[in-house]
Amino acid sequence: MPFSNGGLALQPRIDPDTRATILGGWFKIKVDNPDHDDTVTIAICASVFGLTGIMLTYAWCNYNYRPIRAKNLTWTTLIYLSTVLWFLGNIPANGHVRLVGAWSHCKLWIIWFRVLFCFVFASMTIVRFYALERVFNQKKPFTVWSSLISGCVVVVLNVVYCLVNQLISGSLTTEYVQFLEVCNVTQAFRIAALTFQWVLWAGVGVLFFRLRNIQSSFNEFWESMAIFAVIIALLIESSVTNLHYKYYILQKSRRIEKTVMDMAAANLVIWLFIGYPVFMSIFNRRDYEQRWLERLAKDRPANVYKNENNSYTKMNEIGGGYDNKHQMNSLDMSTLGLNNGHHPFADQHPLNIESALNGHSAFDANALPEDFRHNLNIQTPVMNAPPMFASNYLDSTHGGRHVL
């Protein structure tokens, strides 16, 4: 049954027990007013967000630690901030406080906090995955301009959606019923919001599929798969809750479950993005960075991919006229200085390393790691040809040097 103000805007505040009795009689459910359990839920969720914020602060303080720097910390932080504002909108939208005073502005909290930043969370995740798609699959840089344009598109699309819902009548979206101290949210508004979320996360799913072959040093495929699984589970839970338990905000157990699920999923996504390198930087800092750099050095020469009809295949499996009796990973890593504690990538940003070793980008010998410049006489690579760092692509000369 939809709520109606019924000309009762000047009525005094209703007694909580009377409110619960009236609403319970209308909807044939047991109504629970906000109480101490709701306050405890808010405090616990806020503490978890605080813990995640501390982790991100630590990550920024250790930004020069290369495994952390590779994780696109700016976008991860923006995603985190969107989850905090989403949680703030959940407090009144899920009925954890009495909707009086500032909490009674239904459109503000539901449209501009809960819905907007839930959408921004999804959209920024799409942008973060698109950055990986652009660098690893399209072999193009994700520049400051790319980041700004992507951010503007995210903001404009989501703000336009919310602005349209703000301008149309509250009877079609959400409005405050003062007599009962409740926000009436129409079923059409719920369905539209859920549909938009499914569309956004379907876009994430497409990018997740395209990231399936990127280098293991970045672990992005497994992180993406875990994040996608978490969000799909949350979307299913949200769809069931909003469509089947339409009055869940009036039942304490269901509203607490909804808020905790949103909080857990949002924070888990952030931890999946950045948690592992932060953890390793605390407990196994130097050894982990050394292993990460060594694996990064091996990944690029050993796993060169060629784009043929959107499928990515190892050059070892293609052949293409090259002598395949040698393995691509036969590169003598001692020539790169990895065994004596020096890394050829030591002074480079991780994504710049990708560009330097990528045969599809513009060639710049000075951009290569120093040991590569000293040990190899590298000619400009041909477009769509693999970078020839492997020993089976090299010919020896009398001086012991290798040339292509």
Short mmCIF file of C-alpha atoms in Angstrom, two decimals, residues 1-359:
data_model
loop_
_atom_site.label_atom_id
_atom_site.label_comp_id
_atom_site.label_asym_id
_atom_site.label_seq_id
_atom_site.Cartn_x
_atom_site.Cartn_y
_atom_site.Cartn_z
CA MET A 1 0.00 0.00 0.00
CA PRO A 2 1.55 3.34 -0.98
CA PHE A 3 1.95 5.96 1.71
CA SER A 4 0.22 9.32 1.49
CA ASN A 5 0.66 12.52 3.44
CA GLY A 6 -3.09 12.82 3.54
CA GLY A 7 -3.03 16.46 4.60
CA LEU A 8 -1.31 15.55 7.87
CA ALA A 9 1.83 17.67 7.38
CA LEU A 10 1.12 19.65 10.56
CA GLN A 11 0.52 16.61 12.77
CA PRO A 12 2.80 16.19 15.82
CA ARG A 13 5.43 13.44 15.81
CA ILE A 14 3.90 10.02 16.10
CA ASP A 15 4.66 7.78 19.05
CA PRO A 16 7.08 5.00 17.93
CA ASP A 17 4.83 2.20 19.22
CA THR A 18 1.80 3.69 17.49
CA ARG A 19 3.79 4.00 14.28
CA ALA A 20 4.84 0.35 14.48
CA THR A 21 1.24 -0.73 15.11
CA ILE A 22 -0.16 1.25 12.17
CA LEU A 23 2.49 0.10 9.70
CA GLY A 24 2.29 -3.50 10.92
CA GLY A 25 -1.47 -3.50 10.41
CA TRP A 26 -1.16 -2.14 6.90
CA PHE A 27 1.54 -4.51 5.65
CA LYS A 28 0.84 -7.56 7.86
CA ILE A 29 4.40 -7.69 9.18
CA LYS A 30 6.12 -7.12 12.51
CA VAL A 31 7.54 -3.59 12.42
CA ASP A 32 10.70 -2.75 14.36
CA ASN A 33 11.53 0.85 15.14
CA PRO A 34 15.21 1.93 15.00
CA ASP A 35 16.92 1.00 18.25
CA HIS A 36 20.29 0.25 19.86
CA ASP A 37 21.01 -2.58 17.41
CA ASP A 38 20.80 -0.16 14.50
CA THR A 39 23.23 2.19 16.23
CA VAL A 40 25.67 -0.69 16.82
CA THR A 41 25.38 -1.68 13.14
CA ILE A 42 26.23 1.86 12.04
CA ALA A 43 29.23 1.95 14.41
CA ILE A 44 30.59 -1.42 13.24
CA CYS A 45 30.22 -0.54 9.56
CA ALA A 46 31.86 2.85 10.13
CA SER A 47 34.76 1.10 11.89
CA VAL A 48 35.31 -1.19 8.91
CA PHE A 49 35.33 1.78 6.55
CA GLY A 50 37.80 3.47 8.90
CA LEU A 51 40.08 0.42 8.78
CA THR A 52 39.98 0.46 4.98
CA GLY A 53 40.76 4.17 5.04
CA ILE A 54 43.81 3.50 7.22
CA MET A 55 44.99 0.89 4.72
CA LEU A 56 44.67 3.37 1.85
CA THR A 57 46.50 6.03 3.86
CA TYR A 58 49.33 3.57 4.43
CA ALA A 59 49.35 2.78 0.69
CA TRP A 60 49.70 6.47 -0.15
CA CYS A 61 52.52 6.83 2.39
CA ASN A 62 54.27 3.95 0.60
CA TYR A 63 53.39 5.00 -2.94
CA ASN A 64 56.96 4.47 -4.14
CA TYR A 65 56.72 0.77 -3.30
CA ARG A 66 56.38 -0.57 -6.84
CA PRO A 67 53.75 -3.32 -6.30
CA ILE A 68 51.50 -0.68 -4.67
CA ARG A 69 52.22 1.96 -7.32
CA ALA A 70 51.09 -0.50 -10.03
CA LYS A 71 47.56 -0.64 -8.56
CA ASN A 72 46.26 2.74 -9.81
CA LEU A 73 45.92 4.13 -6.30
CA THR A 74 44.11 7.31 -7.34
CA TRP A 75 41.15 5.47 -8.81
CA THR A 76 41.11 2.98 -5.95
CA THR A 77 40.85 5.89 -3.51
CA LEU A 78 38.02 7.49 -5.50
CA ILE A 79 36.18 4.17 -5.48
CA TYR A 80 36.64 4.00 -1.70
CA LEU A 81 35.24 7.51 -1.22
CA SER A 82 32.18 6.60 -3.30
CA THR A 83 31.54 3.59 -1.04
CA VAL A 84 31.72 5.80 2.08
CA LEU A 85 29.11 8.19 0.68
CA TRP A 86 27.00 5.22 -0.45
CA PHE A 87 27.06 3.90 3.13
CA LEU A 88 26.08 7.34 4.45
CA GLY A 89 23.00 7.24 2.21
CA ASN A 90 22.17 3.75 3.44
CA ILE A 91 21.74 4.95 7.04
CA PRO A 92 18.41 6.76 6.46
CA ALA A 93 17.46 4.81 3.32
CA ASN A 94 17.55 1.50 5.22
CA GLY A 95 15.72 2.89 8.23
CA HIS A 96 18.51 2.83 10.84
CA VAL A 97 17.48 6.24 12.23
CA ARG A 98 14.18 8.01 12.80
CA LEU A 99 13.53 10.10 9.71
CA VAL A 100 13.18 13.50 11.35
CA GLY A 101 15.08 16.73 10.84
CA ALA A 102 17.96 16.40 8.39
CA TRP A 103 17.28 12.69 7.94
CA SER A 104 13.80 13.39 6.52
CA HIS A 105 15.06 14.66 3.12
CA CYS A 106 14.30 11.46 1.24
CA LYS A 107 15.44 12.54 -2.22
CA LEU A 108 18.72 13.86 -0.88
CA TRP A 109 19.71 10.67 0.91
CA ILE A 110 18.20 8.09 -1.43
CA ILE A 111 18.86 9.68 -4.83
CA TRP A 112 21.97 11.79 -4.26
CA PHE A 113 23.79 9.60 -1.77
CA ARG A 114 22.61 6.02 -1.94
CA VAL A 115 21.77 5.70 -5.64
CA LEU A 116 24.31 8.17 -7.05
CA PHE A 117 27.35 6.82 -5.24
CA CYS A 118 26.32 3.22 -5.69
CA PHE A 119 26.34 3.96 -9.42
CA VAL A 120 29.60 5.92 -9.16
CA PHE A 121 31.17 2.93 -7.38
CA ALA A 122 30.26 0.70 -10.32
CA SER A 123 31.24 3.28 -12.94
CA MET A 124 34.65 3.94 -11.40
CA THR A 125 35.30 0.22 -11.26
CA ILE A 126 34.54 0.12 -14.98
CA VAL A 127 37.06 2.94 -15.57
CA ARG A 128 39.71 1.15 -13.51
CA PHE A 129 39.23 -2.04 -15.53
CA TYR A 130 39.19 -0.02 -18.74
CA ALA A 131 42.60 1.43 -17.81
CA LEU A 132 43.97 -2.12 -17.62
CA GLU A 133 42.25 -3.01 -20.90
CA ARG A 134 43.79 0.02 -22.59
CA VAL A 135 47.32 -0.63 -21.30
CA PHE A 136 47.52 -4.41 -21.60
CA ASN A 137 45.20 -5.27 -24.51
CA GLN A 138 45.05 -2.12 -26.64
CA LYS A 139 48.74 -1.36 -25.94
CA LYS A 140 47.99 2.33 -25.39
CA PRO A 141 48.83 4.53 -22.40
CA PHE A 142 46.16 5.54 -19.89
CA THR A 143 47.18 9.18 -19.64
CA VAL A 144 46.01 11.99 -17.38
CA TRP A 145 43.67 13.12 -20.15
CA SER A 146 42.24 9.63 -20.49
CA SER A 147 41.64 9.59 -16.75
CA LEU A 148 39.98 13.03 -16.73
CA ILE A 149 37.74 12.23 -19.68
CA SER A 150 36.69 8.92 -18.15
CA GLY A 151 35.98 10.62 -14.83
CA CYS A 152 33.87 13.32 -16.49
CA VAL A 153 31.84 10.72 -18.38
CA VAL A 154 31.21 8.84 -15.12
CA VAL A 155 30.07 11.99 -13.32
CA VAL A 156 27.88 13.29 -16.13
CA LEU A 157 26.02 10.02 -16.78
CA ASN A 158 25.25 9.38 -13.13
CA VAL A 159 24.36 12.98 -12.30
CA VAL A 160 21.99 13.17 -15.27
CA TYR A 161 20.20 10.01 -14.10
CA CYS A 162 19.82 11.37 -10.58
CA LEU A 163 18.84 14.84 -11.77
CA VAL A 164 15.99 13.41 -13.82
CA ASN A 165 14.72 11.52 -10.76
CA GLN A 166 15.07 14.66 -8.66
CA LEU A 167 13.01 16.79 -11.01
CA ILE A 168 10.08 14.44 -11.54
CA SER A 169 7.31 14.08 -8.97
CA GLY A 170 8.17 12.37 -5.70
CA SER A 171 5.08 10.21 -6.14
CA LEU A 172 6.94 8.49 -8.99
CA THR A 173 10.26 8.10 -7.16
CA THR A 174 10.53 8.74 -3.43
CA GLU A 175 8.91 11.17 -1.01
CA TYR A 176 8.67 11.76 2.73
CA VAL A 177 5.53 10.81 4.66
CA GLN A 178 5.78 12.99 7.75
CA PHE A 179 2.95 11.40 9.75
CA LEU A 180 4.65 7.99 9.66
CA GLU A 181 8.26 9.26 9.52
CA VAL A 182 9.06 7.09 6.51
CA CYS A 183 10.31 7.49 2.93
CA ASN A 184 7.97 6.01 0.38
CA VAL A 185 10.00 4.47 -2.46
CA THR A 186 7.95 3.38 -5.48
CA GLN A 187 8.44 0.00 -7.09
CA ALA A 188 9.11 1.57 -10.48
CA PHE A 189 12.00 3.59 -9.01
CA ARG A 190 13.49 0.45 -7.45
CA ILE A 191 13.28 -1.51 -10.69
CA ALA A 192 14.84 1.33 -12.72
CA ALA A 193 17.75 1.65 -10.26
CA LEU A 194 18.38 -2.10 -10.18
CA THR A 195 18.26 -2.31 -13.98
CA PHE A 196 20.82 0.48 -14.29
CA GLN A 197 23.10 -1.33 -11.81
CA TRP A 198 22.89 -4.59 -13.76
CA VAL A 199 23.78 -2.72 -16.98
CA LEU A 200 26.80 -1.09 -15.33
CA TRP A 201 28.12 -4.35 -13.91
CA ALA A 202 27.51 -6.12 -17.21
CA GLY A 203 30.01 -3.62 -18.61
CA VAL A 204 32.44 -4.62 -15.88
CA GLY A 205 31.87 -8.25 -16.87
CA VAL A 206 32.82 -7.54 -20.48
CA LEU A 207 36.06 -5.88 -19.42
CA PHE A 208 36.75 -8.67 -16.94
CA PHE A 209 36.54 -11.18 -19.79
CA ARG A 210 38.93 -9.13 -21.90
CA LEU A 211 41.48 -9.01 -19.07
CA ARG A 212 41.76 -12.78 -18.85
CA ASN A 213 45.22 -12.95 -20.46
CA ILE A 214 47.13 -10.10 -18.85
CA GLN A 215 50.43 -10.66 -17.09
CA SER A 216 50.54 -12.59 -13.86
CA SER A 217 52.78 -10.05 -12.12
CA PHE A 218 49.81 -7.74 -11.76
CA ASN A 219 47.36 -10.49 -10.67
CA GLU A 220 44.57 -8.43 -12.19
CA PHE A 221 42.66 -11.31 -13.75
CA TRP A 222 42.18 -13.15 -10.46
CA GLU A 223 41.39 -9.94 -8.63
CA SER A 224 38.87 -9.00 -11.32
CA MET A 225 37.23 -12.42 -11.13
CA ALA A 226 36.90 -12.18 -7.34
CA ILE A 227 35.53 -8.63 -7.51
CA PHE A 228 33.03 -9.57 -10.20
CA ALA A 229 31.84 -12.58 -8.17
CA VAL A 230 31.38 -10.41 -5.05
CA ILE A 231 29.35 -7.79 -6.92
CA ILE A 232 27.15 -10.28 -8.76
CA ALA A 233 26.33 -11.90 -5.41
CA LEU A 234 25.48 -8.45 -3.99
CA LEU A 235 23.32 -7.59 -7.01
CA ILE A 236 21.36 -10.82 -6.63
CA GLU A 237 20.88 -10.11 -2.92
CA SER A 238 19.81 -6.51 -3.61
CA SER A 239 17.36 -7.58 -6.31
CA VAL A 240 15.72 -10.18 -4.08
CA THR A 241 15.57 -7.81 -1.10
CA ASN A 242 14.09 -4.85 -2.99
CA LEU A 243 11.63 -6.82 -5.11
CA HIS A 244 10.52 -9.58 -2.74
CA TYR A 245 10.93 -7.93 0.68
CA LYS A 246 9.67 -4.50 -0.31
CA TYR A 247 9.22 -3.34 3.29
CA TYR A 248 12.53 -4.64 4.60
CA ILE A 249 13.39 -1.26 6.13
CA LEU A 250 10.61 -1.84 8.68
CA GLN A 251 12.12 -5.15 9.84
CA LYS A 252 15.29 -4.89 11.89
CA SER A 253 16.95 -8.14 10.85
CA ARG A 254 16.48 -7.49 7.13
CA ARG A 255 17.60 -3.85 7.12
CA ILE A 256 20.70 -4.71 9.16
CA GLU A 257 21.48 -7.58 6.80
CA LYS A 258 21.13 -5.27 3.78
CA THR A 259 23.42 -2.59 5.20
CA VAL A 260 26.04 -5.09 6.34
CA MET A 261 26.03 -6.83 2.94
CA ASP A 262 26.56 -3.50 1.12
CA MET A 263 29.33 -2.55 3.53
CA ALA A 264 31.08 -5.91 3.30
CA ALA A 265 30.99 -6.02 -0.50
CA ALA A 266 32.20 -2.43 -0.88
CA ASN A 267 35.15 -2.88 1.48
CA LEU A 268 36.03 -6.30 0.10
CA VAL A 269 36.37 -4.81 -3.38
CA ILE A 270 38.85 -2.22 -2.08
CA TRP A 271 40.83 -4.89 -0.23
CA LEU A 272 40.93 -7.04 -3.33
CA PHE A 273 42.28 -4.08 -5.29
CA ILE A 274 45.11 -3.11 -2.96
CA GLY A 275 45.14 -5.32 0.15
CA TYR A 276 47.69 -7.95 -0.87
CA PRO A 277 50.57 -5.62 -1.86
CA VAL A 278 49.91 -3.54 1.27
CA PHE A 279 50.01 -6.67 3.43
CA MET A 280 53.22 -7.87 1.79
CA SER A 281 54.85 -4.45 2.10
CA ILE A 282 54.34 -4.66 5.87
CA PHE A 283 55.36 -8.26 6.53
CA ASN A 284 57.64 -9.25 3.64
CA ARG A 285 58.55 -5.98 2.00
CA ARG A 286 61.92 -6.51 0.33
CA ASP A 287 61.57 -10.18 -0.63
CA TYR A 288 58.11 -9.65 -2.13
CA GLU A 289 59.25 -6.66 -4.19
CA GLN A 290 62.24 -8.62 -5.49
CA ARG A 291 60.05 -11.59 -6.48
CA TRP A 292 57.54 -9.19 -8.05
CA LEU A 293 60.23 -7.52 -10.15
CA GLU A 294 61.77 -10.82 -11.22
CA ARG A 295 58.39 -12.18 -12.27
CA LEU A 296 57.66 -8.94 -14.11
CA ALA A 297 60.95 -9.27 -16.00
CA LYS A 298 60.08 -12.83 -16.99
CA ASP A 299 56.46 -12.16 -17.88
CA ARG A 300 57.02 -9.68 -20.66
CA PRO A 301 59.55 -11.63 -22.74
CA ALA A 302 57.90 -14.96 -22.01
CA ASN A 303 54.29 -14.02 -22.61
CA VAL A 304 54.05 -11.93 -25.74
CA TYR A 305 50.52 -11.84 -27.12
CA LYS A 306 49.31 -11.22 -30.61
CA ASN A 307 45.82 -9.94 -31.39
CA GLU A 308 44.05 -12.03 -34.03
CA ASN A 309 40.29 -11.58 -34.22
CA ASN A 310 40.17 -10.55 -30.56
CA SER A 311 41.82 -13.76 -29.36
CA TYR A 312 45.17 -13.63 -27.63
CA THR A 313 47.63 -16.43 -28.25
CA LYS A 314 51.17 -16.97 -27.04
CA MET A 315 53.72 -16.44 -29.78
CA ASN A 316 55.23 -19.80 -28.85
CA GLU A 317 52.00 -21.45 -29.99
CA ILE A 318 51.74 -19.43 -33.21
CA GLY A 319 55.16 -20.12 -34.62
CA GLY A 320 55.08 -17.76 -37.56
CA GLY A 321 58.35 -18.87 -39.12
CA TYR A 322 60.44 -18.53 -35.96
CA ASP A 323 62.58 -21.32 -34.63
CA ASN A 324 60.48 -22.83 -31.80
CA LYS A 325 62.95 -25.43 -30.59
CA HIS A 326 64.10 -22.93 -27.95
CA GLN A 327 61.74 -21.79 -25.20
CA MET A 328 60.83 -18.14 -24.88
CA ASN A 329 61.83 -18.19 -21.26
CA SER A 330 65.38 -19.22 -22.14
CA LEU A 331 66.54 -15.61 -21.66
CA ASP A 332 69.48 -15.67 -19.29
CA MET A 333 68.12 -13.66 -16.35
CA SER A 334 71.65 -13.20 -14.99
CA THR A 335 72.29 -10.75 -17.85
CA LEU A 336 69.49 -8.58 -16.44
CA GLY A 337 71.24 -8.23 -13.10
CA LEU A 338 68.48 -10.02 -11.15
CA ASN A 339 70.83 -12.38 -9.40
CA ASN A 340 72.97 -9.68 -7.86
CA GLY A 341 70.09 -7.71 -6.36
CA HIS A 342 69.87 -5.07 -9.12
CA HIS A 343 66.67 -4.89 -11.16
CA PRO A 344 66.55 -3.47 -14.68
CA PHE A 345 63.11 -2.03 -13.86
CA ALA A 346 64.18 -0.43 -10.58
CA ASP A 347 63.59 3.19 -11.61
CA GLN A 348 60.53 2.79 -13.80
CA HIS A 349 56.80 2.92 -13.17
CA PRO A 350 55.29 -0.57 -13.64
CA LEU A 351 52.98 0.51 -16.47
CA ASN A 352 55.89 2.27 -18.19
CA ILE A 353 57.74 -1.05 -18.12
CA GLU A 354 54.82 -2.58 -19.99
CA SER A 355 55.05 0.10 -22.65
CA ALA A 356 58.83 -0.21 -22.91
CA LEU A 357 58.67 -3.93 -23.56
CA ASN A 358 55.64 -3.80 -25.85
CA GLY A 359 56.34 -4.23 -29.53
#
